[in-house]
Structure formats: C-alpha cells, structure tokens
Coordinates of C-alpha atoms in Angstrom, one line a residue:
Chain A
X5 CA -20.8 25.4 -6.7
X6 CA -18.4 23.4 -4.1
X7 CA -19.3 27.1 -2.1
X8 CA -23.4 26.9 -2.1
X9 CA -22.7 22.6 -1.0
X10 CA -20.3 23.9 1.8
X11 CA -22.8 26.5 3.3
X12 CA -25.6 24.7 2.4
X13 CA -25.6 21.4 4.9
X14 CA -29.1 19.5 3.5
X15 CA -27.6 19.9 0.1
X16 CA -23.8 18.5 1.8
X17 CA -26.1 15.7 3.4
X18 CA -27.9 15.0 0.1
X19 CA -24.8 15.2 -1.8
X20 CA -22.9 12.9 0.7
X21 CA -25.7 10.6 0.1
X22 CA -25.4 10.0 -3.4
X23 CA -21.9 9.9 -3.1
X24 CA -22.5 6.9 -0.8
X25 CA -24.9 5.4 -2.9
X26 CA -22.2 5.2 -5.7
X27 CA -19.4 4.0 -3.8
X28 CA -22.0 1.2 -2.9
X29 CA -22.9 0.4 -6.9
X30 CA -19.3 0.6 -7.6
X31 CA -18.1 -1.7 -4.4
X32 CA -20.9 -4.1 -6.2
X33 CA -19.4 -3.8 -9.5
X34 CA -16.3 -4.7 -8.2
X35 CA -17.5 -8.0 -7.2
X36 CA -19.3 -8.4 -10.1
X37 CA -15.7 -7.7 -11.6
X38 CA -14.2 -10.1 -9.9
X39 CA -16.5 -13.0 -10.4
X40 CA -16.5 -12.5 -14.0
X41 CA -12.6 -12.8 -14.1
X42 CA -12.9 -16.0 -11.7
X43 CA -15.6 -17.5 -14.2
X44 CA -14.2 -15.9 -17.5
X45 CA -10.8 -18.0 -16.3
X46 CA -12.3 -21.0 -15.4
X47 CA -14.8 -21.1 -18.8
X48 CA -11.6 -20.7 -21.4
X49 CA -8.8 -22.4 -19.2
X50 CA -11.5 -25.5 -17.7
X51 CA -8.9 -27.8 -16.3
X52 CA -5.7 -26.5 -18.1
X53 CA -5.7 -23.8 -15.8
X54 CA -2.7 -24.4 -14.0
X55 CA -0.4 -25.4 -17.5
X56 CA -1.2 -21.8 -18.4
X57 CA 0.5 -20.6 -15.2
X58 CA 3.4 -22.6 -16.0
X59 CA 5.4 -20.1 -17.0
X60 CA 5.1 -18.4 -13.5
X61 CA 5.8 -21.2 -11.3
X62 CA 9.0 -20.3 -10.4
X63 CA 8.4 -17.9 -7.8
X64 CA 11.0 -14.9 -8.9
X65 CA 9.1 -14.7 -11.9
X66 CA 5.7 -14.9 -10.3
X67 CA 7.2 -12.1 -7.9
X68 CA 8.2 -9.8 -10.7
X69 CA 4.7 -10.3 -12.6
X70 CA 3.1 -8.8 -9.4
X71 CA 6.2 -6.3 -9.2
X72 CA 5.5 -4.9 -12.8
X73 CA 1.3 -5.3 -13.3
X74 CA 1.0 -3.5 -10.0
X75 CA 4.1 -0.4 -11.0
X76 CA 2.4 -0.1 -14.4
X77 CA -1.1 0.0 -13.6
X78 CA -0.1 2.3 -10.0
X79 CA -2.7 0.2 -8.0
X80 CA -2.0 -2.9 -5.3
X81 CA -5.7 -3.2 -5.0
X82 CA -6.8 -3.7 -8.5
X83 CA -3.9 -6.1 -9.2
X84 CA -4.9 -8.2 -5.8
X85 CA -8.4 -8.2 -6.8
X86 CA -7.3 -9.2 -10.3
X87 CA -5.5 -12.3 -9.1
X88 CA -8.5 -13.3 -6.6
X89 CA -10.4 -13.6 -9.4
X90 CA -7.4 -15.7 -11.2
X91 CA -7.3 -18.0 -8.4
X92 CA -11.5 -18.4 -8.6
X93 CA -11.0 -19.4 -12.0
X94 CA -8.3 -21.9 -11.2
X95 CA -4.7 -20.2 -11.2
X96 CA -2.7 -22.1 -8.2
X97 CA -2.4 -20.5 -5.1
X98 CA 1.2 -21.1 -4.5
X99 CA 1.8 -19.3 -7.9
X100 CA -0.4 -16.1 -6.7
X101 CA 1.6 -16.1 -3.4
X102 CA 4.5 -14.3 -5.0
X103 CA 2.4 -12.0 -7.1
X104 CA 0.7 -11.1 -4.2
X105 CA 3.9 -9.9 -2.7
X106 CA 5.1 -8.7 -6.0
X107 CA 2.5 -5.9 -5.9
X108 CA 3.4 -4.6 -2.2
X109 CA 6.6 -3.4 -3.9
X110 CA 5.2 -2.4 -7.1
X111 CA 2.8 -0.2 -5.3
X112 CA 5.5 2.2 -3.8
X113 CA 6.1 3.7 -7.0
X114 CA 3.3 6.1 -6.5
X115 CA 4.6 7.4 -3.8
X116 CA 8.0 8.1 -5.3
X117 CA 6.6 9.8 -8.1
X118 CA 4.6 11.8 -5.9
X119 CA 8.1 12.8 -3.6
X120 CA 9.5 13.8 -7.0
X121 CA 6.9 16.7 -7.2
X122 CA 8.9 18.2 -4.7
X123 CA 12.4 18.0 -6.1
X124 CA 13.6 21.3 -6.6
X125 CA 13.0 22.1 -2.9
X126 CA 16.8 20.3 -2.0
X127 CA 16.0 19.6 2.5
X128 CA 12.1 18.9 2.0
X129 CA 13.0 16.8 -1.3
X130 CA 15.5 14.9 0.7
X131 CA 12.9 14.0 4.0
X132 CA 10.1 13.7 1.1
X133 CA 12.0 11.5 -0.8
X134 CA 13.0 9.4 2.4
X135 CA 9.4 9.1 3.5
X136 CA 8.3 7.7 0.0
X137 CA 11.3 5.0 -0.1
X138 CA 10.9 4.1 3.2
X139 CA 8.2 2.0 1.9
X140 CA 9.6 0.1 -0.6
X141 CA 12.8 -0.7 1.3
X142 CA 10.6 -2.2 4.2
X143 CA 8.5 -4.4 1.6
X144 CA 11.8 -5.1 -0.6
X145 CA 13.1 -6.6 3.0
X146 CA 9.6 -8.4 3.7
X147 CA 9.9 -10.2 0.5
X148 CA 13.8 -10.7 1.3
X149 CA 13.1 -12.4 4.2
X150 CA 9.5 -14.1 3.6
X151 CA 9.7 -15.4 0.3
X152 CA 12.3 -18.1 0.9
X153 CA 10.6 -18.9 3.9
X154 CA 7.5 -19.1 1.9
X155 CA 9.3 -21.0 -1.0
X156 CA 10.6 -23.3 1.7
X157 CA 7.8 -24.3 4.2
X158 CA 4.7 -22.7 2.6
X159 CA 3.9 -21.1 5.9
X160 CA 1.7 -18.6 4.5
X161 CA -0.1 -21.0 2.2
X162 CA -0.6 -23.4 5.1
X163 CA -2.2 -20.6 7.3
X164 CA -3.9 -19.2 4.6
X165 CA -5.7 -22.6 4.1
X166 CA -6.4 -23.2 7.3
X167 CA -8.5 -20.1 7.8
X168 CA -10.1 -20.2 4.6
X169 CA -11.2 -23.8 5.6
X170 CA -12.3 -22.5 8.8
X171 CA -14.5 -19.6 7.5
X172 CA -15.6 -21.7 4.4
X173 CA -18.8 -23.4 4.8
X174 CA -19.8 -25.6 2.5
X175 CA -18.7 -24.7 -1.4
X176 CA -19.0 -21.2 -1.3
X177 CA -17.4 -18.2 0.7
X178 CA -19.9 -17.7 3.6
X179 CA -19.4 -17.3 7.4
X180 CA -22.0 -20.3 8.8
X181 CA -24.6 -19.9 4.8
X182 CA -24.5 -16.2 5.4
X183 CA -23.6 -15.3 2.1
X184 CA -25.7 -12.4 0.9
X185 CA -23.1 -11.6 -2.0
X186 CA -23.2 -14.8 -4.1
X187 CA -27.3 -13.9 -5.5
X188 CA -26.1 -10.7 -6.0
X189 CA -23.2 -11.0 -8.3
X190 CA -23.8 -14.3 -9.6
X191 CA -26.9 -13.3 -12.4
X192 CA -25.1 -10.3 -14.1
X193 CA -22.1 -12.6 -14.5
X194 CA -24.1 -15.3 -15.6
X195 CA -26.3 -13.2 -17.8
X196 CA -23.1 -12.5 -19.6
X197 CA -22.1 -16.0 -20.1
X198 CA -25.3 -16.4 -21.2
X199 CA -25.7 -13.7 -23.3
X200 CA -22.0 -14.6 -24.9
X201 CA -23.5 -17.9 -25.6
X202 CA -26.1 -16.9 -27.2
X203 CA -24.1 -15.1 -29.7
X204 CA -22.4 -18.0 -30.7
X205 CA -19.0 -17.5 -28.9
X206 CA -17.1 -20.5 -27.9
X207 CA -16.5 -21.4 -24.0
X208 CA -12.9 -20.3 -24.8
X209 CA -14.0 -16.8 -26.5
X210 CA -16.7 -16.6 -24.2
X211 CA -14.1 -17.1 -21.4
X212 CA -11.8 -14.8 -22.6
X213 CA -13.6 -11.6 -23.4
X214 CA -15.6 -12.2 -19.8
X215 CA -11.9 -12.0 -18.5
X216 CA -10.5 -9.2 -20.0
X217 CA -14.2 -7.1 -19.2
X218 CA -13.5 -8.4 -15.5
X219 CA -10.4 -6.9 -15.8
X220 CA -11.0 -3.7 -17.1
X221 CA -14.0 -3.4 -14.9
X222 CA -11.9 -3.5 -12.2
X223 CA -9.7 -1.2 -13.0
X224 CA -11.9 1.6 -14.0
X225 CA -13.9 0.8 -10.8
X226 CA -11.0 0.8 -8.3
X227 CA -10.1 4.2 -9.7
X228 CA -13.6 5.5 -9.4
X229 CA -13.7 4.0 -5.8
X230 CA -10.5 6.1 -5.0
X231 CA -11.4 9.4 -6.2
X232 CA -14.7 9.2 -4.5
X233 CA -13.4 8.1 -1.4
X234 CA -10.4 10.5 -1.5
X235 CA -12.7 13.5 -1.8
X236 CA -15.3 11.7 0.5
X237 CA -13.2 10.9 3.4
X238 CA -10.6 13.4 3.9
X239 CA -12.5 14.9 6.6
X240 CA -12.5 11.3 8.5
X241 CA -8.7 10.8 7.4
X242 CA -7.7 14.3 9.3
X243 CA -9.9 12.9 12.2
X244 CA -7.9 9.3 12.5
X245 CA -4.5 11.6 11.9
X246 CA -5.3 14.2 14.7
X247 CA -6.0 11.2 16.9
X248 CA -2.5 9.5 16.1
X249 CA -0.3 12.4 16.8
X250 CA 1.8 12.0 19.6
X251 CA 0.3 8.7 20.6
X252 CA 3.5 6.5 19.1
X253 CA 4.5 4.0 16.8
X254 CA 1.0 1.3 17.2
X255 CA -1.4 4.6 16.8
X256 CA 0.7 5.4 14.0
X257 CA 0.4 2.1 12.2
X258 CA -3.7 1.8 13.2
X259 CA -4.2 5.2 12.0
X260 CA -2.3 4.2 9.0
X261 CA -4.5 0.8 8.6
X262 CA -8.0 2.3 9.0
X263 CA -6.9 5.4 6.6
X264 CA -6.4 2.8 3.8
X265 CA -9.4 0.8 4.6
X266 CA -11.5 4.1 4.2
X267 CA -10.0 5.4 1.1
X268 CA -8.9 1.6 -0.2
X269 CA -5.8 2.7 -1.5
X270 CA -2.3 2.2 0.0
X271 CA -1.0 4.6 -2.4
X272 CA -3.0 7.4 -1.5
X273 CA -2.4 7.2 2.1
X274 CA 1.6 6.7 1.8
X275 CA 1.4 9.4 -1.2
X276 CA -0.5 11.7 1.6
X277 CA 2.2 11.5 4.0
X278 CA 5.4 12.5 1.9
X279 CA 4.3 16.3 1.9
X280 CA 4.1 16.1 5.6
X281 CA 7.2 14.6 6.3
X282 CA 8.7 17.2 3.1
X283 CA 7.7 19.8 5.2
X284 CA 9.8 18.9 8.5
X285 CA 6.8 18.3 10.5
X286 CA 6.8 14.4 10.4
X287 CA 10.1 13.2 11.5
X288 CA 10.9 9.9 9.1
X289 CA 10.5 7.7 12.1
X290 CA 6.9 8.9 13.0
X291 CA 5.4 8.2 9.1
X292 CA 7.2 4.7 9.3
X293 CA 4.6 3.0 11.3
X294 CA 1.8 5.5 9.5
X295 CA 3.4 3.8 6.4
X296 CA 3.4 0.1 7.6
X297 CA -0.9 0.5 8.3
X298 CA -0.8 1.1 4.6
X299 CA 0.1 -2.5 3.7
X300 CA -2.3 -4.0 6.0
X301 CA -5.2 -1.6 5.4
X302 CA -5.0 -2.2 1.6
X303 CA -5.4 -6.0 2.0
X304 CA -9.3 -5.0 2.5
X305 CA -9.9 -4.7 -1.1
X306 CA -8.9 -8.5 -1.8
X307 CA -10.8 -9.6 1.0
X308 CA -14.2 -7.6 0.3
X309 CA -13.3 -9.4 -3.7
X310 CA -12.9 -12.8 -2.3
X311 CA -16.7 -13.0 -1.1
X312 CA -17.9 -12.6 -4.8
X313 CA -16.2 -15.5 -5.7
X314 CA -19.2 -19.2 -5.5
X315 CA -18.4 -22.1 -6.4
X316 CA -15.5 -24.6 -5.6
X317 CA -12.7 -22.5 -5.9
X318 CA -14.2 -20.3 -3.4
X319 CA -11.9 -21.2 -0.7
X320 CA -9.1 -20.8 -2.4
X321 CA -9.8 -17.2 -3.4
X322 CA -10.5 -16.4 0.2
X323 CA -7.2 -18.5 1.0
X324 CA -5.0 -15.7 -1.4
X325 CA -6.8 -13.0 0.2
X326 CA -6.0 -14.2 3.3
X327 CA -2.5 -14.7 2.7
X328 CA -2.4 -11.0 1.5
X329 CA -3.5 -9.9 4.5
X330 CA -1.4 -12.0 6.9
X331 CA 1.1 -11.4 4.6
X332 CA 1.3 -7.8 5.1
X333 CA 0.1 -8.2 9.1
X334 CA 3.3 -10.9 9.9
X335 CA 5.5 -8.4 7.8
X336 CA 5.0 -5.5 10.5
X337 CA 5.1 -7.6 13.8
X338 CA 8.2 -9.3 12.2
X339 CA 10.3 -6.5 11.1
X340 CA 9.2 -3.0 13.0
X341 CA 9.2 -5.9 15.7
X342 CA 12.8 -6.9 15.8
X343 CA 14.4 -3.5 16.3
X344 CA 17.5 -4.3 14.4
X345 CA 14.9 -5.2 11.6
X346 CA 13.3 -1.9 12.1
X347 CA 16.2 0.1 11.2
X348 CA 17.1 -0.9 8.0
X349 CA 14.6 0.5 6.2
X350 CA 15.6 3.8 7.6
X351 CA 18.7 3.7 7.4
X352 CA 18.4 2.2 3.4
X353 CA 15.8 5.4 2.8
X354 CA 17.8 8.4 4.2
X355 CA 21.3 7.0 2.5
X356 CA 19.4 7.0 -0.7
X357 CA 17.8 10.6 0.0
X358 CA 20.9 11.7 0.7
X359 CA 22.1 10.9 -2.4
X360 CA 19.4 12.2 -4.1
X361 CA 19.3 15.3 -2.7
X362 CA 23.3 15.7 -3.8
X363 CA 22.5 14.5 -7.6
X364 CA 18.8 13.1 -9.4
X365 CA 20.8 10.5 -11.5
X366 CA 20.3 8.2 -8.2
X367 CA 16.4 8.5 -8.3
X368 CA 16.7 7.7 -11.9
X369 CA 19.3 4.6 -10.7
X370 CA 17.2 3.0 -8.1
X371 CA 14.3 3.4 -10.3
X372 CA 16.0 1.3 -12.9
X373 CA 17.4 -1.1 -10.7
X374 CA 14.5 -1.7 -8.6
X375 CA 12.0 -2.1 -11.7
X376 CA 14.0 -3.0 -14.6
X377 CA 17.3 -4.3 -13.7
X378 CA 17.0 -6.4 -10.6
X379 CA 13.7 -8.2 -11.5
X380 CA 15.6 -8.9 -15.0
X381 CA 18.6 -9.9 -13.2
X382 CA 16.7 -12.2 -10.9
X383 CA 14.8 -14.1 -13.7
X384 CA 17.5 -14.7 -15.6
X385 CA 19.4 -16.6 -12.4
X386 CA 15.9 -18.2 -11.1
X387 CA 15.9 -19.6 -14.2
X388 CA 19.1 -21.4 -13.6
X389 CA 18.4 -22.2 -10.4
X390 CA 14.7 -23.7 -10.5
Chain B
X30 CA 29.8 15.2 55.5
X31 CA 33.4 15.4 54.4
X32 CA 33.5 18.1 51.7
X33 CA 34.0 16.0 48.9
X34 CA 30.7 14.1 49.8
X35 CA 29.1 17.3 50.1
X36 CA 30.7 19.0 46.8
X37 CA 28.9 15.1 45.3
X38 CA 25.5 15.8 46.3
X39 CA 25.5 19.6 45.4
X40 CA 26.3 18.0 42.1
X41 CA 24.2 15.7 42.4
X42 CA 21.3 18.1 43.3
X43 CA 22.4 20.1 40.3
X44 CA 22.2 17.6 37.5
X45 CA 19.0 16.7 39.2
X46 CA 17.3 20.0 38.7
X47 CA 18.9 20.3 35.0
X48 CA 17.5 16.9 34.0
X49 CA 14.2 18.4 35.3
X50 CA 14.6 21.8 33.5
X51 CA 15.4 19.4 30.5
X52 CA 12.0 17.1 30.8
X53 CA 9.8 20.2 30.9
X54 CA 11.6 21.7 27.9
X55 CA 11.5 18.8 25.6
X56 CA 7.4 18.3 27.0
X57 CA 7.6 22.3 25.6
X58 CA 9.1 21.5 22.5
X59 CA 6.7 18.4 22.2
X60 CA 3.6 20.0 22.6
X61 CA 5.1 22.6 19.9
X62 CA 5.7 20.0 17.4
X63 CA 2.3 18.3 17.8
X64 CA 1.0 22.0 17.4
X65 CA 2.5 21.7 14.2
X66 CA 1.6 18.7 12.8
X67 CA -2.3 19.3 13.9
X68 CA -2.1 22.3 11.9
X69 CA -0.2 20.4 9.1
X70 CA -2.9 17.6 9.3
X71 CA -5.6 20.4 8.4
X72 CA -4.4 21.5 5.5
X73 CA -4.3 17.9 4.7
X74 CA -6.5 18.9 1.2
X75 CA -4.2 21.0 -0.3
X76 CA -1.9 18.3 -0.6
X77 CA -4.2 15.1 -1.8
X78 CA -4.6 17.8 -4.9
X79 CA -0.9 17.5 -5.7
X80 CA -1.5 13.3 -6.0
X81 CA -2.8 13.9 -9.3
X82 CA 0.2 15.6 -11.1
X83 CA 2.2 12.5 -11.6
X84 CA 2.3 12.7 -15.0
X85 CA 3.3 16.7 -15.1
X86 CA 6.1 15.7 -12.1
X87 CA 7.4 13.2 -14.3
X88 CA 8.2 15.8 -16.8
X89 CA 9.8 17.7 -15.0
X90 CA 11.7 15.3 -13.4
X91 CA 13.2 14.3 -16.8
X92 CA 14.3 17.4 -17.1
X93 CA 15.9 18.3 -14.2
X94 CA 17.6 14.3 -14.8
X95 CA 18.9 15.5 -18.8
X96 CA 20.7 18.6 -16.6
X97 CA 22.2 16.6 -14.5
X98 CA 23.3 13.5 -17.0
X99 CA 24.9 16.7 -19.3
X100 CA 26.8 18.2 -16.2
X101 CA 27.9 14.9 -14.7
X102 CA 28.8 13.1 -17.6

C-alpha cells in the first residue's frame, strides 16, 4: 500500500492532504481540550481554587508533581498544556512555575528508555546512553540554578507577567482583538456545560467530569498529533538536519528548536538523536546544542493552548506559557553560555555512561534516584524548611 | 644569518608547512565525517521506528539488570 502512495505522487498529495486536515481537527481539539480543563477547574473549584493547590505551594513539591505527571505519562507537552488549562481555571501561577520546570526533567526519561534499546551494543550503548542523559543533567542544572532564583525574586513570574500584559488586550488572549480561537472553542466547551447541566449535574460534578474529559482529551490528542507529525514530517526533519551539519553549536540548537516545533514533541526529537550519536557519527558535543532546541521548541505546544483559554484568567494562562518558554530560552543562553556551565552536563553524562557501559545496576541507580529517591528525599526536607 | 638563526627559521618554515599539511587533513577528515552524518541523517526512518519499542526495551532491560544484580551481589 505505503508502495502504490510512494510511486503514486497525486495519491502522496491527496494523502498528505488529509493528513493535514487532521492534524488541523486535532490541533483544534486540543484547544478545545484545554479550555474545558480551564472551565471544568474554574466551575468545581469557583473561588477555592487556590486552597486546592495548597498542598503544592511549596515549590519542591510543585517541582516533583511536574517531575512525576510528565515521567509517567512520557509527554512535556501534554502535561504543559494540562497545567495551562489549571492556571485558566484558577490554579496560581507561582505554583505552576515549578511544575512547569518539573516536566523538563520528567521528559528525559523517554529518551533514556529509548538509549536502553541499545544496551547490549557496550561503545554505541555508552555514547547512546551519554546522548540521552545529557538532557536531563542540563535540565537537572537549570532547575539547580533557576528555581531558587525563581523562589527568591520571581524573575520569571515577573517577566512572564509583563509580556502577557503586553500581548493581552482586553480580558481575553488576543494580539490588538485578533482572536479567531476564542468563537471557535468556546461553543463545544460550553455546549458541554450546558449539556452537563441539563442532566442535572452539579457545578462541582459538572466541573469535574469537564476536567478529567479535558484531560484525557489531551492526552489522546497529543499522542495522535505526534504520530501524525512523526510520520508526516520526517522528510522536513532530515531537511533542517542536513542543513545543521557542520554549521556549529546555534545551527545545532535552531535545528533542534524548529524540529520540535514541527513534530511538537521534545521527546521524539532528543529520542531521534541517541541512535545517531550510538552509532559514532554524532560526537556528544554536536547533539548537545541539537538537544538544548528540544526544550525551547516544545514550549510551542503551551503557547498554541494558551490562546484557547477567554475570559479573565486569560492572561495568566498566556503568562505560564510564557514562562515555559523563557524558561527553557534563558536556560540555554545561561548555561551553554557560560562555558564552565556548558561542561557539566558533559562531563555528568559521559561519567555516568561510563559506568553504565562497565555494569547496568547504575542505569537502574540513577533511575531511582533521579525519580524516586531524590524527589522523595527533597519533599521530605522542603517540608521542614518551608 | 648566524647559523643558529638560520637552523630557527628552517624550523620555523617546517612547522609552518606541517601545521598546513595538518589544516587540510583535519578539512579531509571533516568533510568525511559530515559525509557520514548526511548519510546517517537519511536513514533517519529506520530509527524513529525503534521509538516505539519502549515497552519491549524495558524488558529486556530488566533482564539484562536481574544478571547483573545475581553476579554482582
């Protein structure tokens, strides 16, 4: 079949069409998604909102909620997108902050997973195994070094706010009343409500189910998304990679970026680059910056969820999606910047592949202490300390 | 030109024409890498097919990890 499609170029074109078309009805449901957790929130919390987020205002724990959600579920995007619509419905922004940085770190586990496929091959398991970590060491450090800052001055909140404010007109996200998006997604979700109503659910139940529909909306259509765009633009992806090679370390990290926008999934794009650098033909120092697009290139999915989001929490879903992104952007100038910075996570990644290579009980180790034992171990003393 | 002065910039000339040799050799052994990694780049959809064997990799990483607990420990 895939054959008669490849030498047939009306039926590629008609077949790329539809394939477009779908990506387009699933982009929408994603919004739709995402407004009905923003409303679903706001319907069964109403103004007790932020006592329900109580529990996650210290920011450790906040951090390892985003940490966990985004391991477990294998997806940055859908757990961003998840908490834009948390912060529609009224969730504090200085709460999502940490989550929002909790799921850069939870999202390299896909990656190591992936490096594992290759672990009987001892050299190419060692440089896969270095590519895949290389990722979480450099968001481990972000979060090392941004966090407190964060915790202390609210940099990222403040910037965040500022160019929400600035791109906000009015009470709804739209650049000058150019908002297209809000009569699109605003009747199915309302149509819901309605429709729950009508049934004679309670705001709260109402509010609820809405939520957890948003919710598993979003994953299923992030997932869809992915596959789509994986099959859809590997062609393009070879095109941006053939451009970057031999170009250095900002190609690397554009190439890296746009890769992510067009398949929207960090994972995928960091997961595509460990066989390459397995193989000896990426050196660990020329996927680092292909790496470091990843995290800013996945911030596109939160952004494209934030313009669902009407109403008066508007601007603070755009503010969170904002702070993902600059976030992620500050996070590379800062550290691949700073070339004492830059080193560590290479350094951290080929010690550990080392290791690896020599025995698997360290894979299993670090896996354990980065997802189990530290974020247990750093509750348990935020908890004494805020 | 004492001789020692002379003997300097033969040497001089030497390492001069090495360094050169050295810059066209590592361009060589550039251009072969990039070679390489196009080619690499291209057979780019064999890989993204592997992405989708977590579960399977998992497996057999477990194991490979009950091995290695019995023989270390």
């Amino acid at each position: 079949m895939n054959e008669v499609v490849a030498k047939n170029p009306t039926m590629e074109g008609s077949s790329n069409w539809k394939q477009w078309l779908g990506i387009a009805f699933l982009v929408y449901l994603l919004l739709v998604a995402v407004g009905m957790i923003g409303s679903g929130f706001k319907l069964a919390a109403g103004p007790q909102a932020k006592d329900l987020f109580e529990f996650a205002s210290n920011p450790i724990t906040a951090l390892v909620i985003g940490v966990l959600a985004t391991a477990l579920i294998q997806s940055s995007s859908t757990v961003t997108s998840i908490i834009v619509g948390l912060v529609a419905g009224g969730m504090p922004v200085e709460i999502a902050i940490p989550m929002v940085m909790g799921a850069n770190i939870g999202t390299t586990v896909t990656n190591t997973i992936v490096s594992l496929g290759m672990m009987k091959q001892g050299e190419d398991f060692r440089r896969a195994f270095a590519a895949a970590t290389i990722h979480d060491f450099f968001n481990v450090l972000s979060v090392v070094i941004f966090l407190p800052l964060e915790v202390a001055f609210g940099f990222l909140e403040k910037m965040g706010a500022y160019l929400a404010n600035l791109m906000v007109g009015g009470e709804s996200v739209s650049v000058k009343g150019f908002n297209f998006i809000k009569p699109l997604v605003k009747p199915p979700v309302e149509f819901l409500k309605d429709s729950f109503g009508s049934i004679g659910f309670t705001d709260m139940i109402s509010g609820v189910v809405l939520s957890i529909l948003g919710i598993t909306l979003i994953f299923f259509v992030i997932t869809a998304i992915g596959k789509i765009l994986k099959v859809v633009m590997v062609g393009k992806a070879k095109d941006i990679l053939h451009k970057a090679v031999g170009r250095g370390p900002i190609s690397g990290i554009t190439s890296g970026t746009l890769i992510t926008v067009l398949v929207q999934s960090s994972s995928t794009t960091t997961s595509l680059i460990v066989p390459l650098a397995g193989s000896g033909v990426f050196t660990l120092r020329q996927v680092y910056p292909f790496t470091l697009g990843a995290n800013i290139g996945t911030t596109i999915t939160a952004l494209l969820a934030a313009t669902a989001i009407t109403g008066g929490n508007a601007v603070f879903a755009l503010q969170i999606a904002l702070i993902h992104f600059l976030y992620n952007l500050i996070g590379v100038i800062f550290i691949y910047g700073i070339p004492f910075l830059r080193e560590i996570p290479i350094y951290a990644a080929e010690t550990l592949a080392g290791l690896a290579q020599k025995n698997k009980l360290y894979v299993a180790g670090y896996m354990l202490l980065l997802f189990v034992i530290i974020p247990l171990l750093l509750i348990g003393i935020s908890e004494l300390l805020f | 030109m004492s001789e020692i002065q002379t003997h300097k910039q033969a040497l001089k000339e030497k390492i001069d024409e090495l360094e050169a040799k050295l810059e066209i050799l590592k361009g060589e052994l550039q251009k072969e890498e990039e070679i390489e990694q196009h080619k690499a780049i291209d057979q780019l959809d064999l890989y993204s097919s592997d992405l989708d064997t977590s579960f399977n990799t998992l497996k057999e990483f477990m194991a490979i990890l009950r091995d290695e607990f019995k023989k270390t420990f």
